[in-house]
Coordinates of C-alpha atoms and ligand atoms in Angstrom, one line a residue:
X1 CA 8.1 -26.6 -14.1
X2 CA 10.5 -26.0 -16.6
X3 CA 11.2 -22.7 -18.1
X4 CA 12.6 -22.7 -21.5
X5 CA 13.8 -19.6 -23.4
X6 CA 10.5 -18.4 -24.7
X7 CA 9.0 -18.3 -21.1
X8 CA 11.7 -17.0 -19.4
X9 CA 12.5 -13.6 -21.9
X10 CA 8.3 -13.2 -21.6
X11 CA 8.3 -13.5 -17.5
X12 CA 11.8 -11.3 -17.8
X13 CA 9.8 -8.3 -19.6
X14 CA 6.6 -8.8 -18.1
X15 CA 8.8 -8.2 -14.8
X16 CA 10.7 -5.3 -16.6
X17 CA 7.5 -3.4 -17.9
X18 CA 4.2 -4.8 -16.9
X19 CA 3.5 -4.5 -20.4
X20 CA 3.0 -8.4 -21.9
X21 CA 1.2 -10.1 -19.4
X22 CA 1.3 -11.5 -15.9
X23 CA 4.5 -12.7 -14.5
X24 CA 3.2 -15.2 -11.7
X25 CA 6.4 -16.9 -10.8
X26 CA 6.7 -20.4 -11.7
X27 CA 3.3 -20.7 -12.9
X28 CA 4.7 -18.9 -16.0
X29 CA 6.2 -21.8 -17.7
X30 CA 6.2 -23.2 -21.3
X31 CA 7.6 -26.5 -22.7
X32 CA 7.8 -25.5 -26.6
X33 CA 10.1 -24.0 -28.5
X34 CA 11.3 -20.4 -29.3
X35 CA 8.9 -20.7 -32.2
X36 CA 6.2 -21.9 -30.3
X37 CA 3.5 -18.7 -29.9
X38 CA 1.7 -18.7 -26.9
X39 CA 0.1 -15.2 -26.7
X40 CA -3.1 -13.6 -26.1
X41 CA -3.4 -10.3 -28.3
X42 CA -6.9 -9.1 -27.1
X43 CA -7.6 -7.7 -24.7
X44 CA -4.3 -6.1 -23.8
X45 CA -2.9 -6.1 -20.2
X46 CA -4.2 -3.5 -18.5
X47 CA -7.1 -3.0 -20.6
X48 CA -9.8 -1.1 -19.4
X49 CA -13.1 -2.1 -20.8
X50 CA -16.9 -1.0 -21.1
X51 CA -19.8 -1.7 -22.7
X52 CA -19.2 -0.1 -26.1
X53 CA -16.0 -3.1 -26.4
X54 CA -18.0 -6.1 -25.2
X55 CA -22.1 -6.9 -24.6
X56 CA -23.8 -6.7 -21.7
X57 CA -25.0 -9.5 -20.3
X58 CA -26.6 -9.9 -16.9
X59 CA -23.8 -9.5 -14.0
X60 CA -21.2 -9.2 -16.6
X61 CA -19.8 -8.2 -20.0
X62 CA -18.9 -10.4 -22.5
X63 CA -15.7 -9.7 -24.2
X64 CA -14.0 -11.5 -27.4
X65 CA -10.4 -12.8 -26.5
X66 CA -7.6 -13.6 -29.5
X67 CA -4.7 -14.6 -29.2
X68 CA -2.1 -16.9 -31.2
X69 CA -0.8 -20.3 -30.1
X70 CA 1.1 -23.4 -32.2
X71 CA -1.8 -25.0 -34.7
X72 CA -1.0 -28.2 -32.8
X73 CA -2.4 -27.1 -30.0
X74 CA -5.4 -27.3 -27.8
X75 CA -6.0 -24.4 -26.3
X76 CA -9.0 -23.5 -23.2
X77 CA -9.3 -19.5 -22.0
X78 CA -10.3 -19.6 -18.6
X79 CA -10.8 -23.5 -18.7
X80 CA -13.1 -22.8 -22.1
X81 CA -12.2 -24.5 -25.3
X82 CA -11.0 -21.8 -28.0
X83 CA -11.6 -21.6 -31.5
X84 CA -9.0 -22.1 -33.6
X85 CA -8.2 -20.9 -37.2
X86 CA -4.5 -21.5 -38.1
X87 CA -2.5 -20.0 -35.3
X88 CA -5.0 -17.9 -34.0
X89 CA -6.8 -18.9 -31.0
X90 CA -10.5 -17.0 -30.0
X91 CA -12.8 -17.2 -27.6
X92 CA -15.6 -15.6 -25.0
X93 CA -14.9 -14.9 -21.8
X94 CA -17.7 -12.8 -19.7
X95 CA -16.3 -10.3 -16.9
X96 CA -18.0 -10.7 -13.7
X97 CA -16.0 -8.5 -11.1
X98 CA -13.6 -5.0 -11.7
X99 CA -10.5 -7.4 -12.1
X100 CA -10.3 -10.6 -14.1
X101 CA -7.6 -12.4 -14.8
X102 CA -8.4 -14.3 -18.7
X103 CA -5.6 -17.3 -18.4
X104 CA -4.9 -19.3 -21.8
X105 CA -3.7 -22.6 -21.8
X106 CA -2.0 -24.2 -24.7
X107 CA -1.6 -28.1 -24.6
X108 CA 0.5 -29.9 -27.1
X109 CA 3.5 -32.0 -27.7
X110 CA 5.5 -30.1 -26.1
X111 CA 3.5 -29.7 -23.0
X112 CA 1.4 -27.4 -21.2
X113 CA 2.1 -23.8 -21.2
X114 CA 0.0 -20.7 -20.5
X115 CA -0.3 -16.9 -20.9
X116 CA -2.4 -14.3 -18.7
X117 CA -3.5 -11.0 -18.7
X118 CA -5.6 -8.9 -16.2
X119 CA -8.1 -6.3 -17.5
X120 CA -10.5 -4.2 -16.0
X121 CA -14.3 -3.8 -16.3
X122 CA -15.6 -0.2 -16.0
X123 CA -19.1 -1.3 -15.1
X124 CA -20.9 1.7 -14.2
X125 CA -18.9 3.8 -17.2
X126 CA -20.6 6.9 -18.6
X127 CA -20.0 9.3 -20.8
X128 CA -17.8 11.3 -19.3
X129 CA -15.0 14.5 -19.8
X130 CA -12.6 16.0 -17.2
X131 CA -10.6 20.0 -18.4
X132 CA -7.1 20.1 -16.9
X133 CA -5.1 23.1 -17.7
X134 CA -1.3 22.8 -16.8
X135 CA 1.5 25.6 -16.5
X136 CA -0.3 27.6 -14.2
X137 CA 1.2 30.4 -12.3
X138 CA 0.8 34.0 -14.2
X139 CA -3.2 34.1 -13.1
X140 CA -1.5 33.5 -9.0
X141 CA 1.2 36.4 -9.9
X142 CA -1.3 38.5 -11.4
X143 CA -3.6 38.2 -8.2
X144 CA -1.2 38.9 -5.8
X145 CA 0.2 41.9 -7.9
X146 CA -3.1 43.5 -8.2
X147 CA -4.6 42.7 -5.2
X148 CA -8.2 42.2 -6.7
X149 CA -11.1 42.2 -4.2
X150 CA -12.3 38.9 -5.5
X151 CA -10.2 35.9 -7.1
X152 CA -12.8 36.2 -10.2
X153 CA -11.8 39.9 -11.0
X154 CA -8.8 38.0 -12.4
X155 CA -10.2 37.5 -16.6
X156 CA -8.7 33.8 -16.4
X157 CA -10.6 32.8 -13.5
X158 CA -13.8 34.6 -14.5
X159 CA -13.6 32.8 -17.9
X160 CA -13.3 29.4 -16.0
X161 CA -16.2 30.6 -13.6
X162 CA -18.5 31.7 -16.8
X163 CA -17.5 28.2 -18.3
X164 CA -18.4 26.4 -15.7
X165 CA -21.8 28.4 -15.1
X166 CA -22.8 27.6 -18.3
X167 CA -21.5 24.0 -18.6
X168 CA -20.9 22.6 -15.4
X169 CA -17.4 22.0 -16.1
X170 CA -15.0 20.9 -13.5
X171 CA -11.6 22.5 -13.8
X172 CA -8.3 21.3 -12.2
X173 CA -5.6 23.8 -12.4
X174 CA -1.9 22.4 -12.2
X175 CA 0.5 24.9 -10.4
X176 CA 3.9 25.8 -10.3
X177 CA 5.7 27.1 -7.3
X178 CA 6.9 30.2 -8.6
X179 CA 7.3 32.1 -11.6
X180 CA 11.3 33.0 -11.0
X181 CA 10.9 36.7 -11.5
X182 CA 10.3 37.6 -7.5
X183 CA 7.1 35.4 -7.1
X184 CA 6.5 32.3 -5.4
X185 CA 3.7 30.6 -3.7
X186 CA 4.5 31.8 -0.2
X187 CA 3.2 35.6 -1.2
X188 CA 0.1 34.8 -2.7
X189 CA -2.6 35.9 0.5
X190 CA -5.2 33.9 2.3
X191 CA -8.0 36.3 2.3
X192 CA -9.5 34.4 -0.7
X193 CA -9.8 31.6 1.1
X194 CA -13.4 31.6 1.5
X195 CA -14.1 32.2 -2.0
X196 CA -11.9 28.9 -3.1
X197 CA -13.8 27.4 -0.5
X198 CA -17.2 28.2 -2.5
X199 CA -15.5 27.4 -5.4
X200 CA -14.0 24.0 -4.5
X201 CA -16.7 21.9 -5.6
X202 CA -15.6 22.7 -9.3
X203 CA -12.1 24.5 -9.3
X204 CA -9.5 22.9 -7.5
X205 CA -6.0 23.2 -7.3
X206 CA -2.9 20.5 -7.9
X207 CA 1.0 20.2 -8.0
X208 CA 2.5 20.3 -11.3
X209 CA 6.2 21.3 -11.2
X210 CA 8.6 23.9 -8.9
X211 CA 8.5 26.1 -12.3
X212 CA 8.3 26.1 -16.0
X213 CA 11.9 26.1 -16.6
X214 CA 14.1 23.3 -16.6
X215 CA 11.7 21.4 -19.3
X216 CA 11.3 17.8 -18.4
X217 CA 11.9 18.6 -14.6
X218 CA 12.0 15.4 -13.4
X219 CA 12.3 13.0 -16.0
X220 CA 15.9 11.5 -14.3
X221 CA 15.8 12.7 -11.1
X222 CA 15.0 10.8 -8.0
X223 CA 11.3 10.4 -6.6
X224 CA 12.7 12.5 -3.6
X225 CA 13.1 15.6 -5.6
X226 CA 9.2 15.4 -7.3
X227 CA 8.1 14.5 -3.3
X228 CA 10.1 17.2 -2.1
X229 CA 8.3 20.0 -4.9
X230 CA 5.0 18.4 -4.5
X231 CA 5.1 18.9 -0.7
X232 CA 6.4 22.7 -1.4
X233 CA 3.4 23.4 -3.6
X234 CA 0.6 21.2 -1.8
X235 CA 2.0 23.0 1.8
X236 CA 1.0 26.5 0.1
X237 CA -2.0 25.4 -1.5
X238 CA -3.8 24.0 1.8
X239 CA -2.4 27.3 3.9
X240 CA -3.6 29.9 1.3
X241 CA -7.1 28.4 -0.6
X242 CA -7.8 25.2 2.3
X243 CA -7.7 21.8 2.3
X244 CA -10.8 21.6 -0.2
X245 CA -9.4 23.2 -3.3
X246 CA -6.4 20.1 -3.3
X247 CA -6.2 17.8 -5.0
X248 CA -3.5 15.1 -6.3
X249 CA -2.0 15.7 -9.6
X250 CA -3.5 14.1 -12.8
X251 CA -0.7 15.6 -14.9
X252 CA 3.0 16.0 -14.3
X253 CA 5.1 18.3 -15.9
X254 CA 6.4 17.0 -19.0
X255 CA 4.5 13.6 -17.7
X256 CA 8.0 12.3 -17.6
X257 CA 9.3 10.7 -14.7
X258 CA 11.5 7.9 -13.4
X259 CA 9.6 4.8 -13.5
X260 CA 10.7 4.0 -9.6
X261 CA 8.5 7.0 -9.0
X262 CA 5.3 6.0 -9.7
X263 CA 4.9 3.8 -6.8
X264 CA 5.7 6.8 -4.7
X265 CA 2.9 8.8 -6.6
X266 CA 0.4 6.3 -5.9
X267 CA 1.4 6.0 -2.0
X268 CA 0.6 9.4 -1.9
X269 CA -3.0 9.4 -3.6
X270 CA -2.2 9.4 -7.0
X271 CA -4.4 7.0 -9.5
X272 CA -4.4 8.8 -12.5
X273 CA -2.0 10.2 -14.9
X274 CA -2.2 11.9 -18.2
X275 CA -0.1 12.0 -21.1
X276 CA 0.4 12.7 -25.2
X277 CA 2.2 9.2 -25.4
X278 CA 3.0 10.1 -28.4
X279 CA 5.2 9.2 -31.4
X280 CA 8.1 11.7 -31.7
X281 CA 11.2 11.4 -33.4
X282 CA 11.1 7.6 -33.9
X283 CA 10.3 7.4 -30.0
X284 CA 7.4 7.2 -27.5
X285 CA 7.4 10.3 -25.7
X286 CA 5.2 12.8 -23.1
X287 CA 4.3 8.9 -21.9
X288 CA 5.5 8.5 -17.8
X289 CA 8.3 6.8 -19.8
X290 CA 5.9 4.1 -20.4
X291 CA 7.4 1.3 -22.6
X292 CA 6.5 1.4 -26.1
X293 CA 4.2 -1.5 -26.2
X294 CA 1.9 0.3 -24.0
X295 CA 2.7 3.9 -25.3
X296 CA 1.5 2.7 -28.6
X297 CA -1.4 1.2 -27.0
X298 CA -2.5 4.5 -24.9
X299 CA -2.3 6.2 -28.6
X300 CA -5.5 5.0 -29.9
X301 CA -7.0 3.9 -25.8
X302 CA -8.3 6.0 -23.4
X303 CA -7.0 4.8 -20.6
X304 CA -4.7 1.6 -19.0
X305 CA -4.1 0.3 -15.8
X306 CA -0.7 -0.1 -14.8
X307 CA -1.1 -3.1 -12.0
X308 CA 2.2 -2.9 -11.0
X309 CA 2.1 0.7 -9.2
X310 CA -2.3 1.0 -8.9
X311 CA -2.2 4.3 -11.4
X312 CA -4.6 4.1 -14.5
X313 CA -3.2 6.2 -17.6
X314 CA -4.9 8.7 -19.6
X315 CA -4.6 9.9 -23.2
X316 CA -4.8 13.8 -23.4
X317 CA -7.6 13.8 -26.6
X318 CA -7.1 17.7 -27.0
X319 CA -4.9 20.3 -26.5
X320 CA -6.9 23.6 -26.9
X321 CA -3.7 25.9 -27.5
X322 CA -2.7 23.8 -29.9
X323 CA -6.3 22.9 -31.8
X324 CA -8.3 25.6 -33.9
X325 CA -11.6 26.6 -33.1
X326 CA -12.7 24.8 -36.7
X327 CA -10.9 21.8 -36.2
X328 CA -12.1 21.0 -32.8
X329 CA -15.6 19.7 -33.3
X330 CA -14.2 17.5 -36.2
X331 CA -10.9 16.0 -33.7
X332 CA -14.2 15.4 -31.1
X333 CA -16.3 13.7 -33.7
X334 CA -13.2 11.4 -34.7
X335 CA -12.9 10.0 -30.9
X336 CA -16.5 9.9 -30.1
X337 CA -16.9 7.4 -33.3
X338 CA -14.0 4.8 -32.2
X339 CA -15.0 2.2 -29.2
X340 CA -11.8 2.4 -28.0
X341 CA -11.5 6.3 -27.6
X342 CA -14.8 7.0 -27.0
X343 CA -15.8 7.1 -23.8
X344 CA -13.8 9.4 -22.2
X345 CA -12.6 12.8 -23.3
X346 CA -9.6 14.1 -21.5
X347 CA -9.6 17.7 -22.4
X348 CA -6.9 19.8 -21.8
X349 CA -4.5 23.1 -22.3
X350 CA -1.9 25.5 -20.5
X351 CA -2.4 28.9 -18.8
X352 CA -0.2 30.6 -20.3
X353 CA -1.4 31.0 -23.5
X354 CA -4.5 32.7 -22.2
X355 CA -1.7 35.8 -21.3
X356 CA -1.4 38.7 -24.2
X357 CA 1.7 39.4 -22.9
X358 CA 3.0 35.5 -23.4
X359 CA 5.1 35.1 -26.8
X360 CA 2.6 32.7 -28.0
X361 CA -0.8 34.4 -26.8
X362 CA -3.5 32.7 -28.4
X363 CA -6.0 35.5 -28.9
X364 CA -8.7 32.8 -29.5
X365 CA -8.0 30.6 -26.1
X366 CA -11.3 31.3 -24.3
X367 CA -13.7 30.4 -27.8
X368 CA -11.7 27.3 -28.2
X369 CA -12.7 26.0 -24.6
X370 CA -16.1 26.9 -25.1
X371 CA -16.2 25.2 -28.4
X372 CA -14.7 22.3 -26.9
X373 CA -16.7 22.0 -23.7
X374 CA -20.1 23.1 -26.0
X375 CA -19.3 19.8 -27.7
X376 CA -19.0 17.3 -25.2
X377 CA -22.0 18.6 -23.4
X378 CA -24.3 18.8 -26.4
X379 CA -23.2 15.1 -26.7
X380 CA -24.0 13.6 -23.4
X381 CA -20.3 13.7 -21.6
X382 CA -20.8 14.8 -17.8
X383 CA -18.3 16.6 -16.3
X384 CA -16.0 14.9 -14.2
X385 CA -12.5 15.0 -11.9
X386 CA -9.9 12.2 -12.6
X387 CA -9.0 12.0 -9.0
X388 CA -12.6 10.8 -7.5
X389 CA -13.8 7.4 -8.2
X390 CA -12.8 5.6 -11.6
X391 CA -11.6 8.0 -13.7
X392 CA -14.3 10.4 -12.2
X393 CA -16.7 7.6 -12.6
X394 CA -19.0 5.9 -9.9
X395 CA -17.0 2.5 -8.8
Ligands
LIG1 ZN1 3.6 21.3 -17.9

C-alpha cells in the first residue's frame, strides 16, 4: 500500500470529521494523482435511507450510487461494474441489512484505489413525528408556587394533555435546573408523582441545561461539566416524577457542544440529537458543531448517522414560536413533498413563549401546536419519541 497525497488528506479528514467516508487504515490507499477523483457522492456517509429514496425489492432496497472517478478508469461498486459517463461513475447497489458498507474501486494506470461509505437502511420506516419543546422551567416554578392539586391545573400542561387527547401526541419536555430567581429543581414536591406516573406513557421529562442563561452553555466546556448538570437534573427528575417520566435528552441547549462529548452522550443512552444546522452568518451553526459537509447535508435530510460516536442527527423541521399559524401548513406541505425530508417531522418549540408574562409571549402558541400536530395527523405521521427504537421507529 502506498498512500499518496490525495489518499492520505481524505483518510486525514475522514479521521478528523467522519464526514467523507470510511477511514479503514491501510485499506484506504490510492495510486493516482492529486487530480485523480476517486469519490462516491450518493449516497452520503451516514445516510439514512427508506423506501421513498430507493425501491423495494424483496429482502432489500435498491438504491442508485454516483460518484466521480478518472475517465480512465474501471470502476466496480461492491465488486459490480459501474456505468460510466465522463467522470461520473453510477451504479445499483441493493441494501440487505441496517448497515452496508457500498465500497468503489477504481482501476487504472495508476493502480487500484477505493472509496467507502456506510449508510443505513430504515427498513420498517413510517410515517412518523415526535414534539419536543425545550427551555422548560416556568410551568415547574409555577407548580411549586401555586401548589395546584393536580399537575394539569397548570394551563401549559393541560394544553399538552388536551393535545395529546385529541392527537395522541407524545411530548418530551427538556428542563432546566432552575430558573435563578429562588427556584431550583430540589423544591419542586413529589406528591405528583403518581399523576406523572399515569402520564409517562406520553409526557416525559429530559435534561436540557443548568439554566437559560449563559447561552450556548456548553459549547467549549468539558464533557464533565454537561455530565455533571445532566446528573443534577436527571437526579431530581427520577426523585420527584419516578424513573418512568425520564428520559435521555434529544435536544441540548444551544445543540452546541464539544465534539469529545458526544461519545460521552451516547455511553449514557443518548442516540439522538436535534439541531437547526443551519446557515448563519457565513457559518454552520445550532449543529453539535457538526462539520460543514454534514451541517449542509442535515439542512435538506432528516436525519444522519454519526458512526463514529452511535448518535443519529435530527433536523428540527419547525419551530412553532417562530412559524405563524398561516405559514405552518404550507412549511409542512414543503417537507412532506421532498424524499429526502419527508419522512420524518421533528416538530418542535420552547416553553417560555407559552408565558404572558415572558417579553416575547406568543399569544397564539397553543393554536399553532394544534395547527401543526392537526397536520401531521391528518396526513398519516404517528406519533413517536426519538429515544425508543429508530428514531421512534420499530428496528
Ligand atoms: Zn434551549
Amino acid at each position: 500500500m502506498n498512500n499518496k497525497p490525495i489518499s492520505r488528506r481524505r483518510f486525514v479528514r475522514a479521521v478528523a470529521t467522519g464526514a467523507s467516508g470510511l477511514a479503514l487504515g491501510n485499506k484506504l490507499s490510492a495510486l493516482g494523482g492529486p487530480a485523480e477523483p476517486l469519490r462516491i457522492i450518493e449516497p452520503f456517509h451516514g445516510a439514512v435511507l427508506n423506501r421513498r429514496v430507493g425501491e423495494e425489492v424483496p429482502g432489500g432496497l435498491k438504491i442508485r450510487v454516483v460518484g466521480e472517478a478518472s475517465v480512465r478508469d474501471r470502476v466496480t461498486v461492491n465488486g459490480g461494474l459501474a456505468h460510466r459517463e465522463g467522470q461520473r461513475f453510477a451504479a445499483e447497489v441493493v441494501l440487505r441489512r441496517k448497515e452496508t458498507t457500498i465500497t468503489a474501486m477504481a482501476d487504472g494506470a495508476f493502480g487500484q484505489r477505493q472509496h467507502q461509505v456506510r449508510v443505513l437502511w430504515d427498513r420498517y420506516s413510517q410515517p412518523r413525528y415526535r414534539f419536543s419543546i425545550d427551555d422548560n422551567s416556568f410551568f415547574l416554578r409555577d407548580i411549586f408556587q401555586k401548589q395546584y392539586g393536580s399537575l394539569f391545573d397548570c394551563f401549559y400542561l393541560k394544553l399538552l394533555r388536551d393535545l395529546h387527547a385529541q392527537y395522541g401526541t407524545r411530548f418530551v419536555l427538556n428542563i432546566y435546573y432552575t430558573t435563578r430567581d429562588g427556584f431550583d429543581l430540589s423544591q419542586f414536591p413529589d406528591r405528583y408523582r403518581g399523576e406523572w406516573k399515569d402520564n409517562a406513557d406520553w409526557l416525559k421529562l429530559s435534561f436540557h441545561a443548568y439554566a437559560n442563561e449563559p447561552d450556548r452553555p456548553y459549547q467549549n466546556v468539558p464533557a464533565e461539566k454537561l455530565v455533571a448538570d445532566w446528573d443534577k437534573v436527571t437526579e431530581q427528575i427520577v426523585r420527584f416524577a419516578g424513573k418512568s417520566v425520564y428520559s435521555p435528552p434529544t435536544v441540548i441547549h444551544w445543540a452546541m457542544v464539544e465534539l469529545a462529548a458526544l461519545r460521552v452522550l451516547h455511553e449514557r443512552g443518548v442516540r439522538v440529537l436535534s439541531g437547526y444546522f443551519r446557515l448563519s452568518n457565513g457559518g454552520w451553526d445550532i449543529n453539535y458543531r457538526l462539520d460543514d459537509e454534514r451541517s449542509e447535508y442535515l439542512s435538506r435530510h432528516d436525519a444522519l448517522m454519526d458512526f463514529d460516536n452511535g448518535i443519529v442527527f435530527s433536523k428540527v423541521d419547525l419551530i412553532c414560536n417562530n412559524t405563524q399559524v398561516a405559514d405552518i401548513a404550507p412549511t409542512l406541505e414543503k417537507l412532506a413533498g421532498d424524499p429526502n425530508q419527508a419522512e420524518i417531522m421533528d416538530l418542535f418549540t420552547h416553553e417560555q413563549y407559552f408565558w404572558p408574562f415572558y417579553p416575547q409571549h406568543v399569544a397564539d402558541h397553543g393554536q399553532r401546536l394544534d395547527t401543526a400536530i392537526r397536520w401531521v395527523t391528518e396526513h398519516g405521521y404517528k406519533p413517536v419519541f426519538f429515544h425508543e427504537g429508530f428514531l421512534g421507529g420499530k428496528t
